[in-house]
Coordinates of C-alpha atoms and ligand atoms in Angstrom, one line a residue:
Chain A
M19 CA -0.1 -0.1 -0.1
I20 CA 1.3 3.4 -1.0
I21 CA 0.4 6.5 1.3
A22 CA 1.2 10.0 0.4
V23 CA 1.8 12.7 2.7
A24 CA 1.2 16.2 1.3
S25 CA 0.4 19.6 2.1
G26 CA -0.6 22.5 -0.1
K27 CA 1.5 24.9 2.1
G28 CA 4.8 23.9 3.0
G29 CA 5.9 24.1 6.6
T30 CA 2.5 22.2 8.2
G31 CA 4.3 19.3 9.7
K32 CA 4.2 16.6 6.6
T33 CA 7.7 15.3 7.0
L34 CA 6.9 15.2 10.7
V35 CA 3.8 12.9 10.3
A36 CA 5.5 11.1 7.6
T37 CA 8.3 10.1 9.6
S38 CA 6.3 9.4 12.9
L39 CA 3.9 7.2 11.0
A40 CA 6.8 5.1 9.8
L41 CA 8.6 4.7 13.1
S42 CA 5.2 3.9 14.6
L43 CA 4.7 1.1 12.0
K44 CA 7.9 -0.2 11.5
D45 CA 7.6 -3.3 14.2
S46 CA 4.9 -4.7 13.0
R47 CA 5.3 -4.2 9.2
K48 CA 7.9 -3.4 6.4
V49 CA 8.1 -0.1 5.6
R50 CA 9.8 1.9 3.2
L51 CA 9.8 5.7 3.0
L52 CA 10.5 7.8 -0.1
D53 CA 11.3 11.2 0.4
C54 CA 10.3 12.8 -3.2
D55 CA 10.5 16.4 -1.6
V56 CA 13.8 16.7 -3.8
E57 CA 13.9 20.3 -3.4
E58 CA 14.1 20.3 0.0
P59 CA 14.3 16.9 1.4
N60 CA 14.3 16.7 4.9
A61 CA 13.2 13.4 6.4
H62 CA 16.7 12.5 6.9
I63 CA 17.0 15.1 9.5
F64 CA 14.2 13.1 11.2
L65 CA 15.2 9.5 10.3
R66 CA 19.1 9.8 10.6
P67 CA 19.7 6.8 8.1
V68 CA 22.5 4.9 7.3
I69 CA 22.9 5.8 3.1
T70 CA 24.5 2.6 1.7
G71 CA 24.1 3.2 -1.7
K72 CA 23.5 6.1 -4.6
E73 CA 22.9 6.8 -8.0
A74 CA 22.9 10.0 -10.3
V75 CA 19.9 11.1 -12.1
C76 CA 20.8 12.4 -15.3
I77 CA 18.7 13.8 -18.2
Q78 CA 19.6 12.6 -21.9
V79 CA 20.6 15.6 -23.8
P80 CA 22.0 16.1 -27.2
K81 CA 25.0 16.0 -28.5
V82 CA 25.8 17.3 -32.2
D83 CA 28.3 15.7 -34.5
E84 CA 29.6 18.7 -36.3
K85 CA 31.1 16.7 -38.7
K86 CA 27.8 14.9 -39.9
C87 CA 25.6 18.0 -39.4
T88 CA 24.2 20.0 -42.4
Y89 CA 22.6 22.7 -40.1
C90 CA 19.2 21.9 -41.8
G91 CA 17.5 23.0 -38.8
K92 CA 15.2 20.2 -38.2
C93 CA 16.0 19.4 -34.5
A94 CA 16.0 23.2 -33.7
E95 CA 12.0 22.7 -35.1
V96 CA 10.8 19.7 -33.2
C97 CA 12.4 20.8 -29.8
A98 CA 9.4 22.1 -27.8
Y99 CA 11.6 23.6 -25.4
N100 CA 14.3 25.8 -27.8
A101 CA 17.0 23.8 -26.2
L102 CA 18.5 23.8 -29.5
A103 CA 19.5 26.8 -32.3
V104 CA 20.7 26.4 -35.5
L105 CA 22.7 28.7 -37.0
P106 CA 24.4 28.7 -40.8
D107 CA 27.5 27.2 -39.4
R108 CA 27.0 25.9 -36.0
V109 CA 24.1 24.3 -33.6
L110 CA 24.0 25.8 -29.9
V111 CA 22.7 23.5 -27.5
F112 CA 21.2 24.6 -24.0
P113 CA 21.5 21.9 -21.8
E114 CA 19.6 23.5 -19.0
L115 CA 16.3 23.6 -21.0
C116 CA 16.1 20.2 -22.6
H117 CA 13.6 17.8 -21.0
G118 CA 15.6 14.8 -22.8
C119 CA 12.2 13.7 -24.8
G120 CA 14.7 12.5 -27.2
A121 CA 13.1 13.8 -30.5
C122 CA 16.1 15.4 -32.0
S123 CA 18.2 12.9 -32.1
Y124 CA 15.6 10.2 -33.6
L125 CA 14.6 12.7 -36.2
C126 CA 18.1 14.2 -37.3
P127 CA 17.8 13.3 -40.8
E128 CA 21.5 13.1 -40.8
E129 CA 21.9 11.0 -37.5
A130 CA 24.4 13.8 -36.5
I131 CA 22.7 13.9 -32.9
S132 CA 23.5 11.4 -30.2
E133 CA 22.8 11.7 -26.5
Q134 CA 24.7 12.2 -23.2
G135 CA 23.6 12.1 -20.0
R136 CA 23.6 15.3 -17.9
E137 CA 23.5 14.9 -13.9
T138 CA 20.3 17.0 -12.4
G139 CA 20.4 15.3 -9.0
V140 CA 21.1 11.9 -7.2
V141 CA 18.8 9.0 -5.7
E142 CA 20.1 7.6 -2.3
W143 CA 19.0 4.8 -0.3
G144 CA 20.0 3.3 2.9
N145 CA 18.2 2.1 6.4
A146 CA 16.9 3.9 8.9
D147 CA 16.5 1.5 12.0
G148 CA 14.6 -1.1 10.5
I149 CA 13.0 1.5 7.7
E150 CA 13.7 1.1 4.0
F151 CA 14.9 4.6 3.3
V152 CA 15.1 6.3 -0.4
Q153 CA 15.4 10.2 -1.1
G154 CA 16.2 12.2 -4.0
R155 CA 18.1 15.3 -4.0
L156 CA 17.7 17.8 -6.8
T157 CA 21.2 19.2 -7.3
V158 CA 21.5 23.2 -6.4
G159 CA 20.8 25.4 -9.4
E160 CA 19.0 22.7 -11.6
A161 CA 15.4 23.8 -12.4
M162 CA 13.4 20.3 -13.1
A163 CA 12.4 18.3 -10.0
P164 CA 10.4 15.7 -11.8
P165 CA 13.0 13.6 -13.2
V166 CA 14.4 13.4 -9.9
I167 CA 11.0 12.3 -8.3
R168 CA 10.4 9.6 -11.1
R169 CA 13.4 7.7 -10.1
V170 CA 12.6 7.7 -6.4
K171 CA 9.2 6.8 -7.3
E172 CA 10.5 3.7 -8.8
Q173 CA 11.1 2.4 -5.6
A174 CA 7.7 2.5 -4.6
D175 CA 7.1 -1.0 -5.3
G176 CA 7.2 -4.3 -3.3
N177 CA 5.0 -5.4 -0.4
G178 CA 4.6 -3.8 2.8
V179 CA 3.7 0.0 3.5
V180 CA 5.3 2.7 1.1
I181 CA 5.2 6.4 2.3
I182 CA 5.8 8.9 0.4
D183 CA 6.8 12.9 1.7
I184 CA 5.5 14.7 -1.3
P185 CA 6.7 18.2 -2.3
P186 CA 4.6 21.5 -1.0
G187 CA 2.3 22.9 -3.6
T188 CA -0.1 21.8 -6.2
S189 CA 2.1 21.8 -9.5
C190 CA 3.6 19.1 -11.5
P191 CA 6.1 18.0 -9.0
V192 CA 3.4 17.1 -6.5
V193 CA 1.5 15.5 -9.3
E194 CA 4.5 13.2 -10.3
A195 CA 4.8 12.4 -6.7
V196 CA 1.5 11.8 -5.7
K197 CA 0.2 9.7 -8.6
D198 CA -0.5 5.9 -8.3
S199 CA -0.7 6.4 -4.7
D200 CA -3.4 4.6 -2.6
F201 CA -4.3 7.5 -0.3
C202 CA -3.3 10.9 0.5
L203 CA -2.9 12.5 3.9
L204 CA -3.5 15.9 3.6
V205 CA -1.4 17.8 6.7
T206 CA -2.6 21.4 7.3
E207 CA -3.2 23.9 10.3
P208 CA -6.0 25.8 11.2
T209 CA -5.0 29.2 9.7
P210 CA -6.7 30.9 6.9
F211 CA -3.3 30.1 4.6
G212 CA -3.6 26.4 5.9
L213 CA -7.2 26.6 4.7
N214 CA -6.6 28.3 1.2
D215 CA -3.8 25.9 0.7
L216 CA -5.9 22.6 1.5
V217 CA -8.6 23.7 -0.6
L218 CA -6.3 23.7 -3.8
A219 CA -4.3 20.3 -2.5
V220 CA -7.9 18.7 -2.3
E221 CA -8.8 20.1 -5.8
T222 CA -5.4 18.4 -7.1
I223 CA -5.9 15.0 -5.1
R224 CA -9.4 14.4 -6.2
Q225 CA -8.6 15.3 -9.8
L226 CA -6.0 12.2 -9.7
G227 CA -8.8 10.3 -8.2
I228 CA -6.9 9.3 -5.0
P229 CA -8.9 9.2 -1.7
C230 CA -7.7 11.5 1.0
G231 CA -7.9 12.6 4.8
V232 CA -6.5 15.3 6.6
V233 CA -4.2 15.7 9.5
L234 CA -4.7 18.8 11.6
N235 CA -1.4 20.3 12.8
R236 CA -0.9 22.9 15.6
A237 CA -4.7 22.6 16.6
G238 CA -5.4 25.4 18.7
V239 CA -4.4 28.6 17.0
G240 CA -6.2 30.3 14.4
D241 CA -10.0 29.7 13.6
N242 CA -12.2 26.5 13.0
K243 CA -12.8 27.0 9.3
V244 CA -10.4 24.2 8.4
E245 CA -12.9 22.0 10.3
E246 CA -15.8 23.5 8.5
Y247 CA -14.7 22.7 5.3
C248 CA -13.9 19.2 6.1
R249 CA -17.3 18.6 7.2
K250 CA -18.8 20.3 4.2
E251 CA -16.5 18.3 1.7
N252 CA -16.8 15.2 3.4
I253 CA -13.2 14.7 4.4
P254 CA -12.4 13.1 7.3
I255 CA -9.9 14.7 10.1
M256 CA -7.9 11.6 11.1
L257 CA -5.5 12.9 13.6
T258 CA -5.4 16.1 15.3
I259 CA -2.2 17.4 16.7
P260 CA -2.1 20.3 19.4
L261 CA -0.2 23.1 19.2
D262 CA 2.4 22.6 21.7
T263 CA 5.8 24.2 22.5
E264 CA 7.2 20.4 23.5
I265 CA 6.5 19.3 19.8
A266 CA 7.8 22.4 18.3
R267 CA 11.0 22.3 20.6
L268 CA 11.3 18.4 19.5
Y269 CA 10.6 19.1 16.1
S270 CA 13.0 22.0 16.1
K271 CA 16.0 19.3 16.8
G272 CA 14.9 16.9 14.4
I273 CA 12.9 14.7 16.7
T274 CA 9.8 13.0 15.6
L275 CA 6.6 12.6 17.5
A276 CA 6.9 8.6 17.3
E277 CA 10.4 9.1 19.3
G278 CA 10.2 12.1 21.6
M279 CA 6.9 11.4 22.7
P280 CA 6.2 7.7 22.3
Q281 CA 2.9 8.0 23.5
W282 CA 2.2 9.0 20.1
R283 CA 2.8 6.0 18.2
E284 CA -0.4 4.6 19.4
S285 CA -2.1 7.2 17.8
F286 CA -0.5 6.7 14.3
G287 CA -1.3 3.2 14.6
Q288 CA -4.7 4.0 14.5
L289 CA -4.4 6.5 11.7
F290 CA -2.9 3.9 9.7
D291 CA -5.7 1.4 10.4
S292 CA -8.2 3.7 9.3
I293 CA -5.9 4.6 6.3
K294 CA -6.0 0.8 5.5
E295 CA -10.0 0.5 6.1
T296 CA -10.7 3.2 3.4
V297 CA -8.3 1.7 1.0
D298 CA -9.6 -1.8 1.3
E299 CA -13.2 -0.7 0.9
R300 CA -12.1 1.3 -2.1
N301 CA -10.8 -1.8 -3.6
R302 CA -13.6 -3.8 -2.8
S303 CA -16.0 -1.7 -4.4
L304 CA -13.8 -1.2 -7.4
K305 CA -13.9 -4.9 -7.9
R306 CA -17.7 -4.8 -8.0
Chain B
M11 CA 14.1 50.4 -9.2
R12 CA 14.9 47.5 -7.1
E13 CA 13.5 44.0 -6.8
I14 CA 13.6 42.1 -3.7
V15 CA 12.6 38.8 -3.6
V16 CA 11.6 36.9 -0.3
L17 CA 12.5 33.1 -0.2
S18 CA 12.3 30.4 2.2
G19 CA 13.4 27.3 0.7
K20 CA 11.3 25.3 3.3
G21 CA 7.7 26.3 4.0
G22 CA 6.0 27.2 7.1
T23 CA 8.7 29.9 8.1
G24 CA 6.5 32.9 8.0
K25 CA 7.7 34.3 4.6
T26 CA 4.0 35.3 3.5
S27 CA 3.4 37.2 6.8
I28 CA 6.7 38.8 6.6
V29 CA 6.2 40.0 3.3
G30 CA 2.9 41.1 4.4
S31 CA 4.1 43.4 6.9
L32 CA 6.9 44.7 4.9
A33 CA 4.1 45.6 2.2
A34 CA 2.6 47.6 5.0
L35 CA 5.9 49.1 6.0
A36 CA 7.6 50.0 2.5
K37 CA 6.2 53.3 0.3
D38 CA 6.4 53.5 -3.4
K39 CA 6.2 49.6 -4.3
V40 CA 4.6 46.8 -6.7
L41 CA 3.8 43.7 -4.9
A42 CA 4.1 40.3 -6.6
D43 CA 3.1 37.1 -5.6
C44 CA 5.6 34.8 -7.2
D45 CA 4.3 31.6 -5.0
V46 CA 2.0 30.9 -8.0
D47 CA 1.5 27.2 -6.9
A48 CA -0.3 28.3 -3.4
A49 CA -0.3 31.9 -3.3
D50 CA -1.6 33.4 0.2
L51 CA -0.4 36.8 0.0
H52 CA -3.8 38.2 -1.1
L53 CA -5.3 36.7 1.9
L54 CA -3.4 39.8 3.9
L55 CA -3.7 42.3 1.4
K56 CA -7.3 42.4 0.4
P57 CA -6.6 43.0 -3.0
S58 CA -9.6 44.3 -5.4
L59 CA -9.2 42.7 -8.7
K60 CA -8.6 45.2 -11.9
E61 CA -7.8 42.6 -14.4
K62 CA -7.7 38.7 -15.2
T63 CA -5.3 37.3 -17.5
E64 CA -5.4 33.8 -19.1
F65 CA -2.1 32.1 -19.1
W66 CA -1.9 29.9 -21.9
S67 CA 1.5 28.1 -21.8
G68 CA 2.7 24.4 -22.9
Q69 CA 1.0 21.7 -24.9
T70 CA -0.8 18.1 -24.7
A71 CA -0.7 15.3 -27.4
V72 CA -4.1 14.4 -28.0
I73 CA -4.6 11.3 -30.7
D74 CA -7.6 11.0 -33.1
E75 CA -9.0 7.9 -32.5
E76 CA -10.4 7.4 -36.3
K77 CA -7.1 8.0 -37.7
C78 CA -4.9 6.0 -35.4
T79 CA -4.1 2.4 -36.8
R80 CA -2.7 1.4 -33.5
C81 CA 0.7 0.5 -34.9
G82 CA 2.1 1.6 -31.4
L83 CA 5.3 3.6 -32.5
C84 CA 4.4 6.9 -30.0
Q85 CA 3.6 4.5 -26.9
E86 CA 7.3 3.0 -27.7
L87 CA 9.2 6.3 -28.2
C88 CA 7.3 8.6 -25.6
R89 CA 10.1 8.6 -22.8
F90 CA 7.5 10.0 -20.2
D91 CA 5.1 7.0 -20.3
A92 CA 2.4 9.1 -21.5
I93 CA 0.7 6.9 -24.1
K94 CA -0.9 3.5 -22.8
D95 CA -3.7 1.9 -25.2
Y96 CA -3.3 4.7 -27.6
T97 CA -4.5 7.3 -25.4
V98 CA -2.4 10.0 -23.8
D99 CA -2.6 10.5 -20.1
P100 CA -2.7 14.4 -20.1
V101 CA -1.2 14.4 -16.5
A102 CA 2.2 12.3 -17.8
C103 CA 2.3 14.3 -21.0
E104 CA 5.3 16.9 -21.2
G105 CA 4.1 18.5 -24.1
C106 CA 7.4 17.5 -26.2
G107 CA 5.7 16.9 -29.4
F108 CA 7.9 13.8 -29.9
C109 CA 4.9 11.6 -31.0
F110 CA 3.4 14.3 -33.0
H111 CA 6.3 14.4 -35.0
I112 CA 6.7 10.7 -35.9
C113 CA 3.1 9.4 -36.1
P114 CA 2.9 7.9 -39.7
V115 CA -0.7 8.9 -40.2
D116 CA -0.8 12.0 -38.5
A117 CA -3.4 10.9 -35.7
I118 CA -1.8 13.2 -33.4
A119 CA -2.7 16.8 -32.7
M120 CA -0.9 19.3 -30.1
E121 CA -3.6 21.2 -28.1
E122 CA -2.5 24.2 -25.9
N123 CA -2.9 24.0 -22.4
L124 CA -4.9 26.9 -20.1
S125 CA -2.1 26.7 -17.4
G126 CA -3.8 29.2 -15.0
H127 CA -4.4 32.7 -14.4
W128 CA -2.7 35.9 -13.4
F129 CA -4.2 39.3 -11.9
I130 CA -3.6 42.6 -11.4
A131 CA -5.4 44.2 -8.3
D132 CA -5.0 47.2 -6.1
T133 CA -4.8 47.1 -2.3
K134 CA -4.3 50.0 0.3
Y135 CA -0.7 49.0 0.3
G136 CA -0.2 49.4 -3.5
P137 CA -0.7 47.4 -6.8
L138 CA -0.1 43.8 -6.6
V139 CA 0.5 41.4 -9.5
H140 CA -0.4 37.7 -8.2
A141 CA -1.4 34.7 -10.3
R142 CA -3.0 30.9 -10.1
L143 CA -1.4 28.3 -11.8
G144 CA -4.2 25.5 -12.9
I145 CA -4.4 22.7 -10.9
A146 CA -1.7 19.8 -11.9
Q147 CA -0.1 22.2 -14.5
E148 CA 3.3 22.6 -15.3
N149 CA 5.0 25.7 -16.3
S150 CA 5.1 27.5 -13.0
G151 CA 8.6 29.4 -13.7
K152 CA 6.8 30.7 -16.8
L153 CA 4.0 32.1 -14.9
V154 CA 6.3 33.4 -12.3
A155 CA 8.0 35.5 -15.1
Q156 CA 5.0 36.6 -16.6
V157 CA 4.2 37.8 -12.8
R158 CA 7.8 39.6 -12.8
Q159 CA 7.1 41.2 -16.1
K160 CA 3.8 42.5 -15.3
A161 CA 5.0 44.0 -12.2
R162 CA 8.4 45.7 -13.5
Q163 CA 6.3 47.2 -16.2
I164 CA 4.1 48.7 -13.4
A165 CA 6.9 50.1 -11.3
Q166 CA 8.0 51.6 -14.5
E167 CA 5.1 53.2 -15.5
R168 CA 4.2 54.7 -12.0
N169 CA 8.0 55.3 -11.1
L170 CA 7.9 53.0 -8.2
D171 CA 11.2 52.4 -6.0
Y172 CA 10.6 48.6 -5.4
I173 CA 9.5 45.5 -6.5
L174 CA 8.5 43.3 -3.5
S175 CA 8.3 39.6 -4.2
D176 CA 6.9 37.0 -2.1
G177 CA 8.9 33.8 -3.9
P178 CA 7.9 30.5 -4.2
L179 CA 9.1 27.4 -2.2
G180 CA 12.0 25.0 -2.9
I181 CA 14.6 25.4 -5.2
G182 CA 13.4 24.5 -8.5
C183 CA 12.0 25.9 -11.6
P184 CA 9.7 28.9 -10.0
V185 CA 12.5 29.8 -7.7
I186 CA 14.9 30.2 -10.1
S187 CA 12.7 32.3 -12.5
S188 CA 11.7 34.1 -9.3
L189 CA 15.3 35.1 -8.7
S190 CA 17.2 35.3 -11.9
G191 CA 17.6 39.2 -12.7
A192 CA 16.7 40.2 -9.3
N193 CA 18.6 42.9 -7.1
A194 CA 18.5 40.8 -3.8
A195 CA 17.0 37.7 -2.1
L196 CA 15.9 38.1 1.6
L197 CA 15.7 34.7 3.1
V198 CA 13.4 34.1 5.7
T199 CA 14.3 30.9 8.1
E200 CA 13.8 29.2 11.7
P201 CA 15.8 27.7 13.8
T202 CA 14.9 24.1 13.1
L203 CA 17.5 21.5 11.5
S204 CA 14.8 21.3 8.3
G205 CA 15.2 25.1 8.5
I206 CA 18.9 25.6 8.5
H207 CA 19.4 22.4 6.0
D208 CA 16.9 24.1 3.5
L209 CA 18.7 27.7 4.2
E210 CA 21.9 26.3 2.9
R211 CA 20.1 24.8 -0.3
V212 CA 18.2 27.9 -1.3
L213 CA 21.5 30.2 -0.6
G214 CA 23.3 27.9 -2.8
V215 CA 20.8 28.9 -5.4
C216 CA 21.0 32.6 -4.8
R217 CA 24.9 32.0 -5.1
H218 CA 24.6 30.2 -8.4
F219 CA 22.7 32.8 -10.1
G220 CA 24.7 35.5 -8.7
V221 CA 21.9 37.6 -6.3
T222 CA 23.0 38.9 -3.1
A223 CA 21.5 37.3 -0.2
E224 CA 20.6 38.7 3.5
V225 CA 18.9 36.5 6.3
C226 CA 16.1 36.8 8.7
I227 CA 15.7 34.3 11.5
N228 CA 11.8 34.3 12.4
K229 CA 10.7 32.6 15.7
Y230 CA 14.2 32.8 16.8
D231 CA 13.3 31.9 20.7
L232 CA 11.9 28.5 19.4
N233 CA 15.6 27.2 19.7
E234 CA 18.2 29.6 20.6
E235 CA 20.9 27.3 20.2
N236 CA 19.9 26.8 16.4
T237 CA 19.7 30.5 15.9
R238 CA 23.2 30.7 16.9
R239 CA 24.2 27.7 14.4
I240 CA 22.5 30.1 11.8
E241 CA 24.0 33.3 12.8
G242 CA 27.6 31.3 13.0
Y243 CA 26.8 30.0 9.4
C244 CA 25.7 33.2 8.3
A245 CA 29.0 34.8 9.5
D246 CA 31.5 31.9 8.1
Q247 CA 29.4 32.5 4.6
G248 CA 29.8 36.3 4.7
I249 CA 26.0 37.0 4.6
S250 CA 24.4 39.2 7.4
V251 CA 21.7 38.5 9.4
A252 CA 19.3 41.3 9.0
A253 CA 16.7 40.4 11.8
R254 CA 15.6 37.9 14.8
I255 CA 12.0 37.9 14.8
P256 CA 10.4 36.4 18.2
F257 CA 7.7 33.7 18.0
D258 CA 4.3 35.2 18.4
N259 CA 0.6 33.9 18.3
A260 CA -0.2 37.6 17.4
V261 CA 1.0 36.5 13.8
T262 CA -1.5 33.8 13.5
E263 CA -4.1 36.3 14.8
A264 CA -3.4 38.9 12.4
M265 CA -3.6 36.3 9.7
V266 CA -7.2 35.3 10.8
R267 CA -8.1 38.9 10.7
G268 CA -6.5 39.3 7.3
K269 CA -4.2 41.9 8.4
P270 CA -0.5 42.4 8.4
V271 CA 1.0 41.6 11.7
V272 CA 2.4 45.5 12.3
E273 CA -1.2 46.5 11.3
Y274 CA -2.5 44.4 14.2
A275 CA 0.0 44.4 17.0
S276 CA 2.5 46.5 18.3
G277 CA 4.4 44.3 20.6
R278 CA 7.8 42.7 19.8
V279 CA 7.3 41.1 16.7
S280 CA 6.0 44.2 15.0
Q281 CA 9.0 45.9 16.4
E282 CA 11.6 43.4 15.1
I283 CA 9.7 43.6 11.5
E284 CA 10.1 47.3 11.5
K285 CA 13.9 47.1 12.2
L286 CA 14.2 44.4 9.4
W287 CA 12.9 46.9 6.9
D288 CA 15.5 49.4 8.3
G289 CA 18.0 46.5 8.5
I290 CA 17.9 45.5 4.8
S291 CA 18.6 49.2 3.7
G292 CA 21.6 47.6 2.3
I293 CA 20.0 45.3 -0.1
R294 CA 17.6 48.2 -0.7
S295 CA 19.7 50.6 -2.5
Ligands
SF4_29 S1 16.0 15.9 -26.4 FE1 13.8 17.0 -26.8 S2 14.1 18.6 -25.2 FE2 16.2 17.9 -25.5 S3 17.0 19.0 -27.1 FE3 16.2 17.2 -28.0 S4 14.0 17.9 -28.7 FE4 14.8 19.4 -27.2
SF4_30 S1 3.8 15.0 -26.2 FE1 6.0 13.9 -25.8 S2 5.2 13.4 -23.5 FE2 3.3 13.8 -24.3 S3 2.6 11.9 -25.4 FE3 3.7 12.6 -26.9 S4 5.7 11.8 -26.9 FE4 4.7 11.5 -24.9

C-alpha cells in the first residue's frame, strides 16, 4: 500500500507526520519511506538513515556531431523547449532547457545527434533503524524536479507499506510524486493560509482520483474554518496534533513525535488502521 | 527600481506574513506574489481585482481515435510513459511533441494548455500582481516570469522604487524563475534543523545566480541554540542576518483577521519587522 503525505502549504508538518507514521509502523510491518520532496528533502534529518547506495539522475541531452550535421534546422524545429538553435555554421545546445525527450536525435535526418547524460540530481538509499529509506536530491541550481522524483518513485513497489513525503504545492512535482498512491494524507493547520492551500491540494488530489484525509497540526491556534470545510466536503480529519511548545521544540531538533513522545505511536497506528480500512473498502467497491 | 525577492526554501517559516508586513511598511512599491503554486499573500492584503488574464503555456498531445492505426510507435518512443492503449494521459504528457512528429498517419495533434490565470489588483498598500497556476499544471516558472514582467512594467509606469516579491518554495524551476535578474533576496528561515538545511540550499541557488542575499531568522526563540548555529553559519558565509523575530501568536491572529501583523499588534514582533525593513537598507539600494 502506498500512502502519500502532502500539504498544499509547506511547513505544516508533513515530514513530521510521514516519519512518525513510518516509525510507528516499522515494528509490525515492512515499511519503506520515500522522500520525494527533492528540492528540500528533510526526512533524513528525522530518521538519520545509514546511506548505503547512491546513483546519479541524468537527463539525456543531445550532442551534435558537427562532421555529420548539415545545419538543416530540423532539431531546433522539433524541440518544444527551445533547447537547440541552429545557426548557418553551428548548432547551439542549451542543456538546462532540455527535457530529454529524445525527439531531436531520433528525427535528425543525418543521424548527427547522439545523447549524453547530464546529472541533475541523485537518488540515495539506505536503512533507518529498520525502515527502508530512499530519497532524491535535486542539484542546487537545477530547475527540473520531476525526473528526480520519477527515479525515487521507481522504488515504490514491493509489498509492505510505502510512505511518500510529497513536495509542497499543487504543480507538476506534486502530481508526479502523488500519482499512483492508494491514499493521500493532507497535513494542514487551522489558519487562513492553511485552509487556502488545503482547498487547492484537495482539488489536485481529487483530480487524480485518490482518496484523502486530513491531519490537523497545531490545533488550537487560528480559527475553525478548516474543520468546517472538511465537514462540508466530507473529508475525514483523521488525526489532530495540538499546538504544543514541547512538540515544536522536539521538531526543531529533528526529533519525531514517535520518538520524542512515544505515546503518539498508538495514534499513528490507529491512523494507519483507518487509512487501511478506507483503501480496502475502496478496492472492494472497485472490484464490484 | 530595485527588485527584492523573499524566499525561504522550506515552507512554514513565516515568509508570507513577513512580506505582508513589509508591504505595509515600504513606500512606493509594487507587490508581486510569485508563489503561484499556493499563493497566500492576497489573504493579508485584501486586493480588489482590476484585471484577470488567462495564461496559456505548453501543450498536450491528443490522439484522434479514428485516424490512429494502432501501430504503437508513439507508445514505444514517448519517454514519459504518457501513452497507454493509444490514449494520452494528459497528466504524464510533457508536451514535447515527439509523438506528433513521428506518427506515420498524422493522428496526433498538440493542443495548447490553459495553465492558469494572472491578476492585477489594487490594495491599500499599492498594486499587486498575483497568479494562480491551474490545478496539476506545469510551467510554473513561466507564470512566475509573467508575474514579474507585469510587476516591472507597473513599477516603471508609475515610477515606483521597489518590486517586493513573495517567492515560491523549494529551489527548483519557479524559484530560479523568480530570482534570476532580481537585485536581492531576503531569506526567511527558522531555527529548526530542517530550516537550516533548507536555508543552505536556497542560499546555494542565490549564489548560483549571483543574487545578493540577507537572512532573517523568524521565531528565533523557538530554539536559541539553533539560532546561534544559523548566525554562525551566516557569519562563515559572509551573509548578514538582518533581523531576529520572536515567535508570537499575534502573527496567526493577524492572519485570521486578514491583516499584516504590523497593523494588528504593536508588540515585539512588529518592532522587529520594522527593524528588519530598516536593516535591509543595504540590499534595498
Ligand atoms: S531531447 Fe527533446 S528537449 Fe532535449 S534538445 Fe532534443 S528535442 Fe529538445
Ligand atoms: S507529447 Fe511527448 S510526452 Fe506527450 S505523449 Fe507525446 S511523446 Fe509523450
